[in-house]
């Protein structure tokens, strides 16, 4: 490990940061160091502009005609292609729609239908829970389907992958620890036994470069409100590899996925290509907010993003361990930057109170039970100086015991 | 039929309209008579205010904390209760989420699970098609389920209702003709044979008073972007009668419907009450736009709304038949206002061109193949004078044959 940098060295890192001008595109409140962009990304001027345009101009002035004149109807696929560039998906394979949970349901059903002689769904015991809940839901409507979990039915996911497996649902980056899976290797392993694989990119899209096409992935889903900064509950996405698009079918067969949605035919005929993953009418205002957020990415070099992400998280680990090491913190994330998403988690016996105290002092991360304090580093708007300041505050809270203040012990509804 | 009113009489009707001040809450472009609020409702100042607040204040300034501080997490149920008052649903039975199509999937699955010894789903052959597409999707994931259609398997829906039927999915107002079903009678008939009934309220909510509780309905779904003016693709809703809430289960079992969404438990446990129809994280910006739109309804007398709706549509029929009767128009809607939603449809052999010509002259309705021209009358912002002027334009287009202009023959992507 290199020597602990001082503030001057850290300010030099910011001065040399090729992404530093991106911060001006975002609105960040004064007095806040925002290390929770992995939960909800920050707002941007581009988003406000798109919202304004879509509501006061297109909707208010063009009314129903805006479905044509403003291209509303094609928003799911135009945004899909725009987002596809950030996850290594060539055009025509990504669509923005609905929620991550609903999209998991669609792709799991689609994958099971493509492997009618198999019945096992493999997932991770420490998955973000909604993935498991949706897999349960799929199993409830697919007689004979069985869910097998890493950490429950076997210690590693690789040991669960055999010829009985229809589909593997796996998080690219673990929401809690930040551990990054090897997409190429696990996809290859799935294909060796004839299984399909679904990558959950919630903690990846916008956090680091993803190469779905190159990894030969089958399907992917993810949200757009974390590192992509699309706004609270912004619509999610689905990727389906081009080679599957002709045969794939999913049961949420609504009119937006129909081959001829405005012919008002009685029977369902799946549309061509990725559109067949659409179901109902999408929330255009939230979609357009997302467009504003995605436009920002047109100017981002993903290699520079990854480099900065690793540098920010390495620096955070280094400073915390150097300055706070005596105060009961244990690194939960891996120390190897190449196997880590853009987040760092530490364990602390009183993690909830520590995080409440941090937030009270303007350093916003989050807490995941039972004892994880989690910090997300969005390279577009987090500076090296932010990292330094956050650690100063954390050190002070731990050293002084400020987190023991009784007002930090009460539970909030959502953290 | 009474004598044809002249313009002075029509202006007197506007002057006496108890709802006339509501028009000022909406933005309507100059030179437009908007008779397509049954497809996409108009924008309002209240919507813009909510969007502004949710984006530039709550999101931008409170960031992740807004899930608590701004009540985002409870938006689906708070909006649900607010909307419930317009459809005769006591609190705790309505939730705003996802799309109508997805909500149909949820309630049909839930209803089938409540009648495990039955397998028939009854719907209408001339339903809005997505209802049928979703029923197909449900049948594809529920072995043995059979879809039987009014107009295909029997002339009337009543003839299809017997002891084999698990659930009936029916539109309260037909999207094309505007025909209004008798909710009390059909619900009673369903219950007589032990079946459940799902009412699709897309063309009802905000168009006329609905009394779900009084009718003893089981479930309902609907959209909020038509007469409720929630914005393009605004989130949809689900109603489930309180008596079903303890036992009902649906397969889109995402984390927002979990009993303890922030405990991050591995297994799914359905939340209590109507929340169990939730699935994934909802698009908060579109939800908040809807809140602005629903706030307007707090000041609306639903009886006055219905009275004006019937008066507007009666007047339209009367004036069209008196002034345009010679030009090949046939009334498709019923003449009986009590059995009609807030829309009027006419058939015309060249309906597509006639509608294009109307839109070109600023009278916006829409066209539904093969020959329906459809006009929606939103009592909150359509005046009697609008009706009079729309008929003047229609008469001119038909009398002069202006609709024969070749530029009205080309098909647009969406109408």
Short mmCIF file of N, CA, C and O in Angstrom, two decimals, chain B residues 24 26 31 39 101 115 212 332 383:
data_model
loop_
_atom_site.label_atom_id
_atom_site.label_comp_id
_atom_site.label_asym_id
_atom_site.label_seq_id
_atom_site.Cartn_x
_atom_site.Cartn_y
_atom_site.Cartn_z
N UNK B 24 -60.04 26.52 -15.85
CA UNK B 24 -58.86 27.37 -15.63
C UNK B 24 -57.70 26.61 -15.01
O UNK B 24 -56.57 27.09 -15.01
N UNK B 26 -56.56 23.88 -16.14
CA UNK B 26 -55.89 23.11 -17.20
C UNK B 26 -55.25 24.03 -18.23
O UNK B 26 -55.65 25.18 -18.39
N UNK B 31 -56.71 27.59 -30.14
CA UNK B 31 -57.14 27.08 -31.44
C UNK B 31 -57.48 25.61 -31.44
O UNK B 31 -57.73 25.04 -32.50
N UNK B 39 -58.43 9.62 -24.33
CA UNK B 39 -57.23 8.90 -24.75
C UNK B 39 -56.03 9.42 -23.94
O UNK B 39 -55.27 8.65 -23.37
N UNK B 101 -52.20 -3.14 -17.99
CA UNK B 101 -51.96 -4.50 -18.49
C UNK B 101 -51.37 -5.38 -17.40
O UNK B 101 -51.83 -6.52 -17.17
N UNK B 115 -60.16 -19.54 -7.00
CA UNK B 115 -61.14 -20.51 -7.50
C UNK B 115 -60.38 -21.69 -8.12
O UNK B 115 -60.44 -21.92 -9.33
N UNK B 212 -67.80 1.03 -6.63
CA UNK B 212 -67.29 -0.34 -6.53
C UNK B 212 -67.75 -1.04 -5.27
O UNK B 212 -68.21 -2.18 -5.32
N UNK B 332 -72.81 5.38 -33.45
CA UNK B 332 -72.39 4.06 -32.97
C UNK B 332 -72.73 3.92 -31.48
O UNK B 332 -73.06 2.83 -31.01
N UNK B 383 -66.40 22.67 -22.82
CA UNK B 383 -67.57 23.53 -22.64
C UNK B 383 -68.65 23.19 -23.68
O UNK B 383 -68.37 22.53 -24.68
#
